[in-house]
Every structure is written in C-alpha cells, then in structure tokens.
Coordinates of C-alpha atoms in Angstrom, one line a residue:
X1 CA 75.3 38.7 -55.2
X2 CA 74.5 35.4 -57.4
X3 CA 72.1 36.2 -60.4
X4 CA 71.1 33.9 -62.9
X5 CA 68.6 31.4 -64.0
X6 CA 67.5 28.7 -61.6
X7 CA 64.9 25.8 -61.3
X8 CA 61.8 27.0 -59.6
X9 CA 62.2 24.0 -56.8
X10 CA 65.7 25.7 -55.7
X11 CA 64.2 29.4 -56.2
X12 CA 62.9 29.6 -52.3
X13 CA 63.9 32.6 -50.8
X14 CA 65.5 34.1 -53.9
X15 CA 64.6 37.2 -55.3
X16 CA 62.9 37.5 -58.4
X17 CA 64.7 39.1 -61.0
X18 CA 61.7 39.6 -63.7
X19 CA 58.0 40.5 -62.6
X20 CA 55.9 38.0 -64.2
X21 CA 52.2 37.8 -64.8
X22 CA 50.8 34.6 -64.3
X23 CA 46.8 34.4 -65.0
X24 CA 45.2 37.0 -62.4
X25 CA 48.3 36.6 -60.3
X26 CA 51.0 39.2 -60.6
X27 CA 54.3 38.6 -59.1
X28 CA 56.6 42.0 -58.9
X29 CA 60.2 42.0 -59.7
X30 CA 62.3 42.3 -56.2
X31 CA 60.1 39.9 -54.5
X32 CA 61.4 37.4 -52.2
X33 CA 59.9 34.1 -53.3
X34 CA 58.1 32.2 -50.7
X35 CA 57.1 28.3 -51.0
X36 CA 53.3 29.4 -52.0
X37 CA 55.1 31.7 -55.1
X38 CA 56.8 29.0 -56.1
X39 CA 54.1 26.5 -55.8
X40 CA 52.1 29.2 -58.1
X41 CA 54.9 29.7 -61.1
X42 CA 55.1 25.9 -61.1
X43 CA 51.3 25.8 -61.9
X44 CA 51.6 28.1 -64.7
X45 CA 53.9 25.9 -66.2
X46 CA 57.4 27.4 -65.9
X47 CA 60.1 25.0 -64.5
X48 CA 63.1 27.8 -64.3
X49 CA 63.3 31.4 -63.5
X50 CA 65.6 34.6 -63.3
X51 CA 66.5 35.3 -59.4
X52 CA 69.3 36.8 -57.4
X53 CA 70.6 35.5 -54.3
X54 CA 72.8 38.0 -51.2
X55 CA 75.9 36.9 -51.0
X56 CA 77.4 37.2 -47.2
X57 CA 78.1 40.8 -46.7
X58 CA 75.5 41.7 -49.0
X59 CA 73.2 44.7 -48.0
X60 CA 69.4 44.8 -49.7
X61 CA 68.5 47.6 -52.1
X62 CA 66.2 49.8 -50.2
X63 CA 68.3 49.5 -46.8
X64 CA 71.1 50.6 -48.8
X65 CA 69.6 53.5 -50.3
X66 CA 68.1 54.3 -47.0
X67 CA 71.4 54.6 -45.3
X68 CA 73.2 57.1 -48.1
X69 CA 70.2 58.9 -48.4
X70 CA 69.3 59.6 -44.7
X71 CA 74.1 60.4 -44.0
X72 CA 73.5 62.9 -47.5
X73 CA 70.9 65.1 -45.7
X74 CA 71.7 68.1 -44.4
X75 CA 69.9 70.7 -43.1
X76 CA 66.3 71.5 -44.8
X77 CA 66.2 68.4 -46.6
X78 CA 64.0 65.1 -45.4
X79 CA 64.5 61.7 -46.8
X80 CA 61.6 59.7 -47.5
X81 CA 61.7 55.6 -47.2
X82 CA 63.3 53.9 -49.6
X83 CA 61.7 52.0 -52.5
X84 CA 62.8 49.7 -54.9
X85 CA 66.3 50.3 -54.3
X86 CA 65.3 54.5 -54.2
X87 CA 64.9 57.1 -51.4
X88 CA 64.3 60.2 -52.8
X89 CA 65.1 63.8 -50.5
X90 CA 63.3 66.3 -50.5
X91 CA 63.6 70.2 -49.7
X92 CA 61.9 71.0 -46.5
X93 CA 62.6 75.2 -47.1
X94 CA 62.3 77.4 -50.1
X95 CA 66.1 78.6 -50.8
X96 CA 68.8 77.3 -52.5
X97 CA 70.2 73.6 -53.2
X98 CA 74.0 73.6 -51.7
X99 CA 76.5 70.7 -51.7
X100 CA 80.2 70.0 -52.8
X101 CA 80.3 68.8 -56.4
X102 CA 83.4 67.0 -55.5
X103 CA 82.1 65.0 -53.2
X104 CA 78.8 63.9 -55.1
X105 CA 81.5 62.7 -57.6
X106 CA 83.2 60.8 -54.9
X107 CA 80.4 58.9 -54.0
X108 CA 79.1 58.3 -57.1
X109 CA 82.6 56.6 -57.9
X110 CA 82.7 54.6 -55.1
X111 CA 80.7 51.4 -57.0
X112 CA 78.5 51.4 -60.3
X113 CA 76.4 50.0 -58.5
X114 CA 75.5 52.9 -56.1
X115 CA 74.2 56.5 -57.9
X116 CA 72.8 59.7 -56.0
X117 CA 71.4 62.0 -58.3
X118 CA 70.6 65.9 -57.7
X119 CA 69.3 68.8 -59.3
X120 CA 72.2 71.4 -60.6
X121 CA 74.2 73.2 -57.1
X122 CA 72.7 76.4 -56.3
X123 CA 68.8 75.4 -57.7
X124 CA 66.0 77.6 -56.4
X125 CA 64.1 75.0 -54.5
X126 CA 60.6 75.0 -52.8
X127 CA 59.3 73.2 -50.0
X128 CA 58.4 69.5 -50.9
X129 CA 60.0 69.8 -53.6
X130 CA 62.7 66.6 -55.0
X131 CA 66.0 67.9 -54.9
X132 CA 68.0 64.2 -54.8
X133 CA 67.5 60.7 -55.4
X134 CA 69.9 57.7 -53.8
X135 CA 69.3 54.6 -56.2
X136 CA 70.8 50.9 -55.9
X137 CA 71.1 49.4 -59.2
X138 CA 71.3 45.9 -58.3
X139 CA 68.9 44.0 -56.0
X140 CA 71.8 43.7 -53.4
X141 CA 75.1 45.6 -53.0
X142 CA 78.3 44.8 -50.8
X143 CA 78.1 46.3 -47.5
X144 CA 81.3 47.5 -47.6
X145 CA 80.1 49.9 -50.5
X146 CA 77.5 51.2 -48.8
X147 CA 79.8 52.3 -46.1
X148 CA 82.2 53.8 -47.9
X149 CA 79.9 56.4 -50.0
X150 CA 77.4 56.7 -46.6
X151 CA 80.4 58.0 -44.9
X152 CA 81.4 60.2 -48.0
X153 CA 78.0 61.5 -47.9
X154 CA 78.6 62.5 -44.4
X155 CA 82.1 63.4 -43.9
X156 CA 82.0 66.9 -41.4
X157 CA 78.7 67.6 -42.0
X158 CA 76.0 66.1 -44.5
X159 CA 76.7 66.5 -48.5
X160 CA 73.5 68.3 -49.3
X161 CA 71.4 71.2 -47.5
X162 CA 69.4 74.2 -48.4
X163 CA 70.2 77.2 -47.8
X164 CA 66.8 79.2 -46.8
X165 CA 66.0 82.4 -48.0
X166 CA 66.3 85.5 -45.6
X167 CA 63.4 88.7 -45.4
X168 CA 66.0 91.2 -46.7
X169 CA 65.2 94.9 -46.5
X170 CA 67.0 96.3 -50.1
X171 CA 67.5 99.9 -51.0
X172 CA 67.1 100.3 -54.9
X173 CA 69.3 103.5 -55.7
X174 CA 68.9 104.9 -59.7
X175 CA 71.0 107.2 -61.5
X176 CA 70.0 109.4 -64.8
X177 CA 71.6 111.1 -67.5
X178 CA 70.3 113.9 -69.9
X179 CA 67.4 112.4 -71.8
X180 CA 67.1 109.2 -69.8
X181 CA 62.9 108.3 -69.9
X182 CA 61.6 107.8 -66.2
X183 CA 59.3 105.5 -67.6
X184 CA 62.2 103.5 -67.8
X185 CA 63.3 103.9 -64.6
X186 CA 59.6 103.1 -63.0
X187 CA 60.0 99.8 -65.2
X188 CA 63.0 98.8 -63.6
X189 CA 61.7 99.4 -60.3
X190 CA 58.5 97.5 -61.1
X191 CA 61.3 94.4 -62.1
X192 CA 63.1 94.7 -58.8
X193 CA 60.4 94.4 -56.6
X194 CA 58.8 91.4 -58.3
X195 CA 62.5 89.7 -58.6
X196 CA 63.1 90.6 -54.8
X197 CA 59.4 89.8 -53.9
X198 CA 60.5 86.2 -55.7
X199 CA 62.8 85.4 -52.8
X200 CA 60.8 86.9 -49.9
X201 CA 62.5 90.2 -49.5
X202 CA 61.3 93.5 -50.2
X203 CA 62.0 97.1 -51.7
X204 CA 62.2 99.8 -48.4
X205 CA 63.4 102.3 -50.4
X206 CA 64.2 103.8 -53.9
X207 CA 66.1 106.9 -54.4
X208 CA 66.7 108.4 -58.3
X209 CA 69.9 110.8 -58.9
X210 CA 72.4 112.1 -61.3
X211 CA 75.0 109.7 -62.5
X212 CA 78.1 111.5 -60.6
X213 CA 79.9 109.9 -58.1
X214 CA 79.1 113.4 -55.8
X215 CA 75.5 112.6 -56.2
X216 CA 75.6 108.7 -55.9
X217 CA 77.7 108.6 -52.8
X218 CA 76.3 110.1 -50.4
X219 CA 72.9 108.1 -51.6
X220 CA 74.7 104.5 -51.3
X221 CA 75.8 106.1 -47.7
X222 CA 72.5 106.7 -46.3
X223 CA 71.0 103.5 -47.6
X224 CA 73.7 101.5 -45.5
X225 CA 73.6 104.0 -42.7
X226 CA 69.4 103.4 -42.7
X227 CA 69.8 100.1 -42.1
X228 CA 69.0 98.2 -45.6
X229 CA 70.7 94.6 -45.4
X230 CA 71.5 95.3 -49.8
X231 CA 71.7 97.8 -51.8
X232 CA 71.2 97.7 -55.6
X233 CA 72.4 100.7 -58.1
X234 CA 71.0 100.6 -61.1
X235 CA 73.4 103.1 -63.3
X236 CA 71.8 105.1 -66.4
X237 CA 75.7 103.6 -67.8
X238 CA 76.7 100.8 -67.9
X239 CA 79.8 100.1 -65.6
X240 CA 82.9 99.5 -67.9
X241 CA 85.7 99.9 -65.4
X242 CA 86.7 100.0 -61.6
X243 CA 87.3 103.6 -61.9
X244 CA 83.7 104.1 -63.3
X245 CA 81.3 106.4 -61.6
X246 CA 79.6 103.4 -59.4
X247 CA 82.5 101.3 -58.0
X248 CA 84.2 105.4 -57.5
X249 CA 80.3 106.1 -55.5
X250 CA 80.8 102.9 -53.2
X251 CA 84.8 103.4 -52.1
X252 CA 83.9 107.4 -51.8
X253 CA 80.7 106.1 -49.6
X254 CA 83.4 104.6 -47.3
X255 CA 83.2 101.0 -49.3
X256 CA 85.6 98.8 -51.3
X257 CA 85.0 96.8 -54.7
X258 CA 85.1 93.1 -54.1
X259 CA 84.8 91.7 -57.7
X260 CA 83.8 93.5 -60.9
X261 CA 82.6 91.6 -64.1
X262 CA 81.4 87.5 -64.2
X263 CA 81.5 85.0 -67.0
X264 CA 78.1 84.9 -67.0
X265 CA 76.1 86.2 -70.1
X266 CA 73.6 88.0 -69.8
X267 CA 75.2 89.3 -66.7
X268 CA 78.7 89.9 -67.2
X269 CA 79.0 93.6 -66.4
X270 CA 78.1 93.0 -62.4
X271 CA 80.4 94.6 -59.4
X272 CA 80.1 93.3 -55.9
X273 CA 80.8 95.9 -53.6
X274 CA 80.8 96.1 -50.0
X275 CA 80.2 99.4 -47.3
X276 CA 81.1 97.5 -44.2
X277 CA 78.8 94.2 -43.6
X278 CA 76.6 95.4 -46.1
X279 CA 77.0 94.2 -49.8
X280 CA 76.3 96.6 -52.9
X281 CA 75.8 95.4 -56.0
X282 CA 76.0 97.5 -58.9
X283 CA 73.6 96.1 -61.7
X284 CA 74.0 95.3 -65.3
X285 CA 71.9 96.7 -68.0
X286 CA 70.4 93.1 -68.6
X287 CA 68.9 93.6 -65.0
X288 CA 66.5 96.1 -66.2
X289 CA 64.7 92.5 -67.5
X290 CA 62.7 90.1 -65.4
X291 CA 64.3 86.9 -67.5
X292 CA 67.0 85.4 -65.3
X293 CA 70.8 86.8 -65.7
X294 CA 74.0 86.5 -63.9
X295 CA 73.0 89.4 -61.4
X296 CA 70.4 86.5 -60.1
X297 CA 72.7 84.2 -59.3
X298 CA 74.5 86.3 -56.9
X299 CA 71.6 88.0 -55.6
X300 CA 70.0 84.3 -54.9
X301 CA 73.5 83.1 -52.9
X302 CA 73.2 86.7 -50.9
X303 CA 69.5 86.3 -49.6
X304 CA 69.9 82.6 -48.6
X305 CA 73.5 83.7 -47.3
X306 CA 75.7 81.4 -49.0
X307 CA 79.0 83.0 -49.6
X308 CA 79.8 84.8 -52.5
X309 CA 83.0 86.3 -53.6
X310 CA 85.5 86.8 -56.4
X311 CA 86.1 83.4 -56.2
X312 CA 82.5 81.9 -56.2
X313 CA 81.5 84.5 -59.1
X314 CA 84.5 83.6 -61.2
X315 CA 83.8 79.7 -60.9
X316 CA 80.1 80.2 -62.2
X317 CA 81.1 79.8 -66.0
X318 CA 79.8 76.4 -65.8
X319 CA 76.4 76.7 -67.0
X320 CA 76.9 80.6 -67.6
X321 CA 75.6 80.6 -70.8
X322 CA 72.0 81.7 -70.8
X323 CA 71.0 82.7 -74.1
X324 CA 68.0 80.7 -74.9
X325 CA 67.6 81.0 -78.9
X326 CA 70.3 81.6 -81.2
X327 CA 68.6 84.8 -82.1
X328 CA 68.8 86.6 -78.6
X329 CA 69.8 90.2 -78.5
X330 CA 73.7 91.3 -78.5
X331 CA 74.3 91.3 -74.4
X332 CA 74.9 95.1 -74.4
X333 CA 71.4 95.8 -76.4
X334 CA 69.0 97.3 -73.6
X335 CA 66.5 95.5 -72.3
X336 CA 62.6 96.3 -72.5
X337 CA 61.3 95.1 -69.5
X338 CA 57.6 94.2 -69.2
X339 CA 55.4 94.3 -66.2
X340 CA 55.0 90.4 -66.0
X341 CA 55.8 88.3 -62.8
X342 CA 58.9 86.8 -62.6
X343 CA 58.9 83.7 -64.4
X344 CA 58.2 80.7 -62.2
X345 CA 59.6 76.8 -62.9
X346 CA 58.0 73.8 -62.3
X347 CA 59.3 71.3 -59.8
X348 CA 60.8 68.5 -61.1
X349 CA 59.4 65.4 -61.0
X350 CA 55.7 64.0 -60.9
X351 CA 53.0 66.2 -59.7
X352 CA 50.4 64.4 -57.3
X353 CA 46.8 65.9 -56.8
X354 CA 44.7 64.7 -54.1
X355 CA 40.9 63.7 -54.0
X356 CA 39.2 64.3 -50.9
X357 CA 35.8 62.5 -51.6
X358 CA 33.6 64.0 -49.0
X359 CA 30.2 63.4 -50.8
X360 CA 28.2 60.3 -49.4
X361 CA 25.4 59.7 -47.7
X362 CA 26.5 58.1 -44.8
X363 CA 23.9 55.9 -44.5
X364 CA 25.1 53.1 -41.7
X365 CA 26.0 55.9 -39.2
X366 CA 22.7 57.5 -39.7
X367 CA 23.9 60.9 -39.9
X368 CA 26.8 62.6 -41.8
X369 CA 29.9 61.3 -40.4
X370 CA 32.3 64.1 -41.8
X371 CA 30.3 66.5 -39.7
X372 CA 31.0 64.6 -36.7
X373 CA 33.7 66.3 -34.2
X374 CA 36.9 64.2 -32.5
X375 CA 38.8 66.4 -30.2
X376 CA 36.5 69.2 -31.1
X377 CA 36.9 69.1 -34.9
X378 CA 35.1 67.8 -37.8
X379 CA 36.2 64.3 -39.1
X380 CA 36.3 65.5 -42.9
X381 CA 38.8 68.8 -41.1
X382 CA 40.6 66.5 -39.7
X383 CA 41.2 64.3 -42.9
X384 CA 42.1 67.5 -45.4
X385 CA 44.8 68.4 -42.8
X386 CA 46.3 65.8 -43.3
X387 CA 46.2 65.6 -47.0
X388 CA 47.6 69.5 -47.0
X389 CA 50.4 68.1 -44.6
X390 CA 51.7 65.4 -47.9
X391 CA 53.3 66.6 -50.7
X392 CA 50.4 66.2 -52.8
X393 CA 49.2 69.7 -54.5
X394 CA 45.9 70.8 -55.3
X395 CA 43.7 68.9 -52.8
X396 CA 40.2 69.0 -54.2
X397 CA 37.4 68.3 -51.8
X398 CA 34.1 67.1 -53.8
X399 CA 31.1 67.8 -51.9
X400 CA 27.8 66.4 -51.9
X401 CA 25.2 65.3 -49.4
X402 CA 24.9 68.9 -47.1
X403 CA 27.6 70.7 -48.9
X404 CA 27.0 73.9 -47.0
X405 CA 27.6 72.0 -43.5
X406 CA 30.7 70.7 -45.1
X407 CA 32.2 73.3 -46.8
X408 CA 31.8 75.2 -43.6
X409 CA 33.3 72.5 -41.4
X410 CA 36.7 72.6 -43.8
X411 CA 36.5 76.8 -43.1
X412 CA 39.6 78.1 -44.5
X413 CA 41.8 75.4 -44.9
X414 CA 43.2 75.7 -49.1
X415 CA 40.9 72.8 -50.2
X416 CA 39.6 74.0 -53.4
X417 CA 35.6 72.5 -53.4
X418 CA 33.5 71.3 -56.0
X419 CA 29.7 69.9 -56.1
X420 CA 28.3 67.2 -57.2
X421 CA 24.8 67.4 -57.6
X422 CA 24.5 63.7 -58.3
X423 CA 26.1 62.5 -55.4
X424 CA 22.9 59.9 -54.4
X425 CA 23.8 58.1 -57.3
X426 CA 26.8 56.6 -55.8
X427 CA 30.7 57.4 -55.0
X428 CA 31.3 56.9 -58.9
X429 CA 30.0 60.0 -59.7
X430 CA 31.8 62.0 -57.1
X431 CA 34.8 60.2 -58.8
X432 CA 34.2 61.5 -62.0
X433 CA 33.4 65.3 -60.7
X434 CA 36.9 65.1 -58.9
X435 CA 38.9 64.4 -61.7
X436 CA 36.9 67.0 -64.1
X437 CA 38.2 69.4 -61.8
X438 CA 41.8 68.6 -61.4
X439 CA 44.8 70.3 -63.6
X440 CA 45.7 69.4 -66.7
X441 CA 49.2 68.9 -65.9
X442 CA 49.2 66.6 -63.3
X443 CA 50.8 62.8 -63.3
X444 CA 48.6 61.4 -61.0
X445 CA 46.1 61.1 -57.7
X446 CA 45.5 59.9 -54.3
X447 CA 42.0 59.6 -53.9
X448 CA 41.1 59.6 -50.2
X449 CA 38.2 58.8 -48.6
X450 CA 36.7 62.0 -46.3
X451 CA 36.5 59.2 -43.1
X452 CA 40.1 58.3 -42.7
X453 CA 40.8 61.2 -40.1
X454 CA 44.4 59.0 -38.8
X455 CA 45.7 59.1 -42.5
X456 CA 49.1 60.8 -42.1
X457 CA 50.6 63.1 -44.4
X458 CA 54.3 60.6 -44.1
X459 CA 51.7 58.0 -45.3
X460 CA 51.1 59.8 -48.4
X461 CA 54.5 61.3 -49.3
X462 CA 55.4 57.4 -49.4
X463 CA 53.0 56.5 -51.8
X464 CA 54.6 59.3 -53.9
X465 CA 58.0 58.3 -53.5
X466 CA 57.0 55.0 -54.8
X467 CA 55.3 56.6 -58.0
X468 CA 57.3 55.6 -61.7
X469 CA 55.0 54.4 -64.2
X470 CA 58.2 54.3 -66.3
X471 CA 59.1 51.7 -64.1
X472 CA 56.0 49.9 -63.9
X473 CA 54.9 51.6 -60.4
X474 CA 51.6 53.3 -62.0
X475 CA 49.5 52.3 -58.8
X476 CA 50.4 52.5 -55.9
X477 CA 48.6 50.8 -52.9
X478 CA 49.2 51.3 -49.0
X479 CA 49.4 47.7 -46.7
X480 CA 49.6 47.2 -43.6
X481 CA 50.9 43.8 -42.3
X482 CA 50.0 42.5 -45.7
X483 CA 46.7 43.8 -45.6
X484 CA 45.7 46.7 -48.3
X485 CA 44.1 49.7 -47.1
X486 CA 44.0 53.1 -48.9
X487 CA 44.2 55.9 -50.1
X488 CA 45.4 54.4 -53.5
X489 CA 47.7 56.9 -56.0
X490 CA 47.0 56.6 -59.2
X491 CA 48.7 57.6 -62.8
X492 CA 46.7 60.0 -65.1
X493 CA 46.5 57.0 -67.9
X494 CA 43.5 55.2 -65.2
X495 CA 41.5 58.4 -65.5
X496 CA 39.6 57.5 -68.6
X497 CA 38.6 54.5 -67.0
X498 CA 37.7 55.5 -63.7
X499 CA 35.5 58.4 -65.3
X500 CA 33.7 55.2 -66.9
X501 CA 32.4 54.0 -63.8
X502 CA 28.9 53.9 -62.9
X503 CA 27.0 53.4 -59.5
X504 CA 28.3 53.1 -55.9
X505 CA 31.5 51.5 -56.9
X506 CA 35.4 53.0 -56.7
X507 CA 38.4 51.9 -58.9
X508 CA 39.2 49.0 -56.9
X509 CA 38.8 46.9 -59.7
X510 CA 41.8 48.2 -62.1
X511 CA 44.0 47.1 -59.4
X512 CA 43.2 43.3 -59.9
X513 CA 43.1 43.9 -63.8
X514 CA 46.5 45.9 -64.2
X515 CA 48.4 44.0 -60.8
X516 CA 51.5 44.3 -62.8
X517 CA 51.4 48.0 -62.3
X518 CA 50.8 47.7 -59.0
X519 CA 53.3 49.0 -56.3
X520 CA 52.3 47.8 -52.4
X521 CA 54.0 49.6 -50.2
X522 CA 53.9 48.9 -46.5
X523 CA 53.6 51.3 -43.6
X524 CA 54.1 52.1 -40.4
X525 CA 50.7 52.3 -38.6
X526 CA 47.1 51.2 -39.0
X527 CA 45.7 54.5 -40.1
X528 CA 45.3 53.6 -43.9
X529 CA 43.4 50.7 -43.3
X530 CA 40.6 52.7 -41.0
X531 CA 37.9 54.5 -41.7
X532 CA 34.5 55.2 -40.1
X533 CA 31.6 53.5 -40.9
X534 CA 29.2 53.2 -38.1
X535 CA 29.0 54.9 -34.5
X536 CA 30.6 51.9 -32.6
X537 CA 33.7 52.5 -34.7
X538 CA 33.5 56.4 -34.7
X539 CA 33.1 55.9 -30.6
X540 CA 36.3 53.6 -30.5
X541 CA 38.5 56.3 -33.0
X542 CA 37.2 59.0 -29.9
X543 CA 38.4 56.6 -27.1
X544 CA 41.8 56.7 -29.3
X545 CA 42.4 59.9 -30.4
X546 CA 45.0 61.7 -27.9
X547 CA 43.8 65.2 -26.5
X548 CA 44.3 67.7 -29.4
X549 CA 46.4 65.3 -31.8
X550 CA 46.6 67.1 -35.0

C-alpha cells in the first residue's frame, strides 16, 4: 500500500487518510474519494491531501477483518460485519471463553499489521456479550497476510468457542467436628447454592456428618450412586494431605485422587477426586466465601465440560493471584460468608439501550398505527421483538396516545414502559421521557421509531459494532444504497442536547451539526428506511409480510 501526500487532482479513487471537515461537509477518514469529493476539497481551498492507495495483492481493511474474524469462530460465537478495519465476535451462549493461547500469538505474529484481541481464556461470558475483536491497522493489508493468520485462526477447528454451561445436579456433603457452629454450615450451604445457581446448576442434595473417613464414605457413595453429576465436600478441616480424612473418604468410596492442591490463592488447598465418571471435589476453607477463589475456576471448566486435570490446574498460576488489596486476610484465616448474591461483572465494552418511541398520534393514518395487526400481531409487537432480538439492553418503550391499548398490545414481552403525559406536544417530549428513564451507566442509544415493524435485530447489532466515540464513531446512522434511514445510535454526550428539544422534532439535526462524528454504515435490506405512515403504505407492508415472519 502507497501512503502519503498527494495533489487533490491525482487523489481520485484514493483513500483518504485524514477525515476532514470542510464547511457543513464532513468527509470520514477511509473514504474512497470520488471526482465530486475532490471537486469539494478543491473548493475549500486545499491543493494536497493525505491518501493511501492498494497496491496489487492488497486486501481492504474491513474484508480482511471479515475473513479472520468469521475462520476464528467457533462454536457459540457470531461475527458481526466488519467496520473500519474491525469485526468484533460475539458469545452466542452463557459459558466459558476457550481458545489456544498459542495460537492467538501465532496469528497475532503473523503481520503488525493484523491484531485479534480477546478477553482472558476461560472468561465467564454471556450471551451477546464481546468476547473478541479482529482489527486491521492500515487501510489495506497484503493478501497473503490475511491468508496466512485466516488459516491459523482455523487450523482443525476454529481458534475461539464457548464452552456452554451444563444443568448439573450437585450433592453438597458437610463434615463437623466438636464445637463446629451449624450456623456456619447453613452459611456455606446458602454460598453453594447461589455460586452453583450462578452457572445454572442446582443443589439436589446436602448431607451433614462427622469428619471420619467411616462416616464420609459411605456419604460421598450414595451421592454418586443417586445419580448427582458433582459432588462437593465441604470438610470442618482443612485438607493438608492425600492421606487426610477426605481424599481417604473418596478412594474408600471406591474413588481415586486426581490432583490435590493449585497455585491459586485463595484456593490453593483444592483436591479433584473422581468415583467413576463422576468428579469430587473436596473444597477449601476460602470456599465457605461467595468472592471468587481457585475452587471457581475448576468448578466453571467442570459445568461447561472443558477438561480439567492435574495438568490444566497446575498451569493456572498465570493470573492465580486473587488478592484484591494488600490488606486481605492470611489464605488460611476462615472466611465469614455473607448472604449476598454472587457477585456479578459487567460485560465488557459499551452498553446500548434502546428507545422504542411508541407515543404519537398517528394522525395521517387516522387511527393508531401501532395497534394495527400484520400477520395477526400488533405493529408496535412486532417492532419491540425485534429490538429484544439486538444486543441492545434495556429496551424502554415510551407510551403515550392510548397507553393502555399499547401496553397491552406489547403483553409480556421485557419492554420496560414509561408515560408520557405530554405526548400531544410532539415526539420531543417522548424523547426527553425516554432518556429520563434509562440507566445511568449506559454509553449510548438506538432510538427507534414504534412503525418500523421490518427492523431487524442484525440491523441493530451493526450499528453497535460500529459504535467508538474514541474513534470518532459517536453516531452512528443506518443507509441503504446511500440513502439514510434509521434507527440512529447515539453516544450519551448528545443526551443533554436532545433533552433540549422542543415540539414535534427528533435529533436529526445533531447529525448535520456534529457530521464528523458520524458513522454511516450500510445494510443489507430496506427495512431501516420504512416505516408506516398512512394506510396505502401499511396495506403494501401486509401484501409483503410472509405468513407468520417473526
């Protein structure tokens, strides 16, 4: 790829290096100059700019990303389209992240100019949630690049998956010594349940006995014997050798001890165990806890079954530090567990709310138009299924004009509703109500119109995958063929300004006064650029619309 500084009467073609404002026009960095462009940055005055040209063999950004990101994906994990040299994938399964570290290093390797990104191996990952990102530095990379780390990415099977998490049954076996509180022992059971009940599984049993390797035994037996697909012992000692009374319980229950101890702290005092198919972990004290230790780590690998071993546990140094201030407790100091739910992470990356503006008057069809059915269900249904099917969480419907008829035509679908009483004064104020009502933490919103029943949920998640304000991508704007349609997503730094609006008007005009903030990004189908207006254009959508499309 050439790069450099050229006159603007040679630049046809070229792609432009550096976005540049020029009066109301903004021209975006990545853009392939046309003769009109250049006919525009003349009239401003500049004579040279910064472009880069493909050299033969060359591949563009986005293709390039498109292609590593779409041979990296494994099983449970979706690419979206690539964007300014960046396609992000995304978990399509709650379980953990798996792939070879190895081979992430040899592709990133392959060419500085190529980088795939993930979160660290063995992350607890939700549905929708990012777990990798493929970007092209340059504007244009040799093909020959591309091919090498696509077919890294894809060598036997696809670099990244996740591994979902299974409905375990566990059996929860405690032991007690003299003057051991039960209080303590209802605590622990209270943790287990809400650490299993974390990953899906649940608690089908608990039995309590005396720590002797007569009295556990036969326990750990009949928990494998019932059926349980784990079973957790929870010792009123903490194990300190093979030869203790748990790891003695499991061989005596027929069993054998895989591993004992990890160089994980807290966590370090674990033993794998298995009676047959069936693994048995015996705890450490820090288990007693609800804050994460090494015994989650193993217990998150079991339930999405990803092997785990003596091998596997002894490589999880890395990271296996998990004091979190310098003042933590000595490892072997007993935990106090409280009755809190487990604690929960945020995704990474930005979180997207959603608008449904369902509010209006509908005066030029002459009657409500969300109310009105195609295939049998109600256009403003219709459009909030297919917000919830994007990756954009909470969707907020705002009601307005017959908000009972409304809210009863969305039923049960998890729209969270709010009123606006001063809907007749115009789509402003159901603007404003909207954003009142959305979380504090958010980074942004796609603010949909309740009449665009064809907008898809793939529609959406590309807007979002197109959303950096770091990188100048604060709005982000839907076209078709050229054309721009909606909804539009926009960065938390707008709302100020659109809760200054008055009347019947939207946002549209932020877009012309901030262009160089403005991301287009171009779809696949028409549905962004209809909605319904009148009954000739409700009756044509009806002629459309398949038999029970969703």
């Amino acid at each position: 790829m050439k790069f450099g500084e050229v006159a603007v009467t040679e630049a046809t073609g070229a792609i432009l290096a550096h976005s540049l404002k020029l009066g109301a026009t903004a021209l975006k960095k990545g853009r392939v100059l046309s003769p009109d462009d250049l006919q525009v940055i003349a009239a401003a005055g500049l004579s040279r700019i910064v472009v880069a040209r493909l050299d033969p063999g060359d591949i563009r950004e986005d293709a390039a990303a498109q292609r590593i990101a779409v041979a990296a994906a494994g099983e449970n994990i979706a690419p979206a389209n690539a964007f300014t040299g960046r396609a992000n994938l995304f978990a399509e399964a709650r379980g953990l992240l798996v792939f070879d570290r190895d081979r992430l290093d040899q592709i990133n390797l392959v060419d500085e100019s190529v980088t795939l990104g993930t979160l660290p191996p063995y992350s607890v990952v939700e549905p929708r949630q990012m777990v990798a990102t493929v970007k092209i530095i340059p504007f244009a990379v040799p093909e020959a690049a591309v091919e090498v780390a696509a077919k890294a990415a894809n060598v036997g099977e696809p670099l990244l998956r996740v591994a979902a998490f299974r409905a375990l049954s566990v059996a929860l076996i405690q032991t007690r010594l003299p003057g051991f509180k039960e209080s303590i022992l209802d605590k622990t059971r209270q943790v287990t349940e809400q650490r299993l009940a974390a990953l899906g599984c649940r608690l089908v049993s608990e039995e309590r006995c005396d720590h002797t390797n007569t009295d556990l035994a036969p326990r750990i037996a009949a928990a494998v014997a019932q059926g349980a697909d784990m079973v957790l012992v929870h010792g009123a000692s903490v194990i300190v050798d093979r030869r203790d009374v748990i790891p003695e319980a499991v061989v005596a229950a027929g069993g054998r001890v895989d591993h004992f101890g990890m160089p994980v702290d807290p966590g370090n005092m674990l033993l794998l165990c298995h009676v047959g198919a069936t693994p048995v972990l015996g705890l450490p004290g820090c288990a007693r806890s609800p804050k994460v230790n090494g015994f989650d780590w193993v217990l998150e690998r079991l339930v999405a079954g990803v092997p785990v071993g003596p091998r596997e546990i002894m490589r999880m140094g890395a990271g296996g530090l998990l004091a979190e201030i310098p003042s933590r407790p000595l490892p072997r100091a007993e935990a106090s567990p409280a009755p809190a739910k487990p604690e929960r992470t945020v995704p990474p990356g930005p979180r997207i709310a959603a608008l449904l503006l369902a509010a209006g008057q509908s005066r030029r069809m002459g009657s409500n138009k969300l109310l009105e059915e195609i295939d049998g269900r109600p256009m403003v249904a219709r459009t909030a299924q297919r917000l919830l099917s994007s990756r954009a969480r909470p969707i907020v419907a705002v009601l307005g004009n017959q908000a009972d008829a409304v809210d009863a035509a969305l039923g049960k679908l998890p729209v969270e509703r709010v009123h606006n009483p001063a809907y007749a004064e115009g789509l402003s104020t159901s603007l404003k109500r909207g954003l009142a009502a959305l979380p504090p933490d958010i980074d942004g919103v796609i603010v949909c119109l309740g009449d665009m029943p064809l907008v898809a949920g793939r529609d959406l998640d590309r807007l979002i995958a197109a959303f950096n304000p770091l990188e100048g991508r604060a709005i982000v704007v839907p076209t078709r063929r050229g054309k721009r349609g909606n909804p539009v997503l926009w960065a938390k730094r707008f709302f100020p300004d659109m809760a200054e609006l008055a009347g019947d008007v939207g946002a549209k005009h932020l877009i012309g006064e901030h262009a160089e903030l403005v991301a287009e990004v171009e779809m696949d189908s028409d549905s962004v650029l209809v909605d319904i207006d009148t009954p000739d254009a409700l009756a044509e959508l009806r002629a459309k619309v398949k038999p029970s499309a969703a």
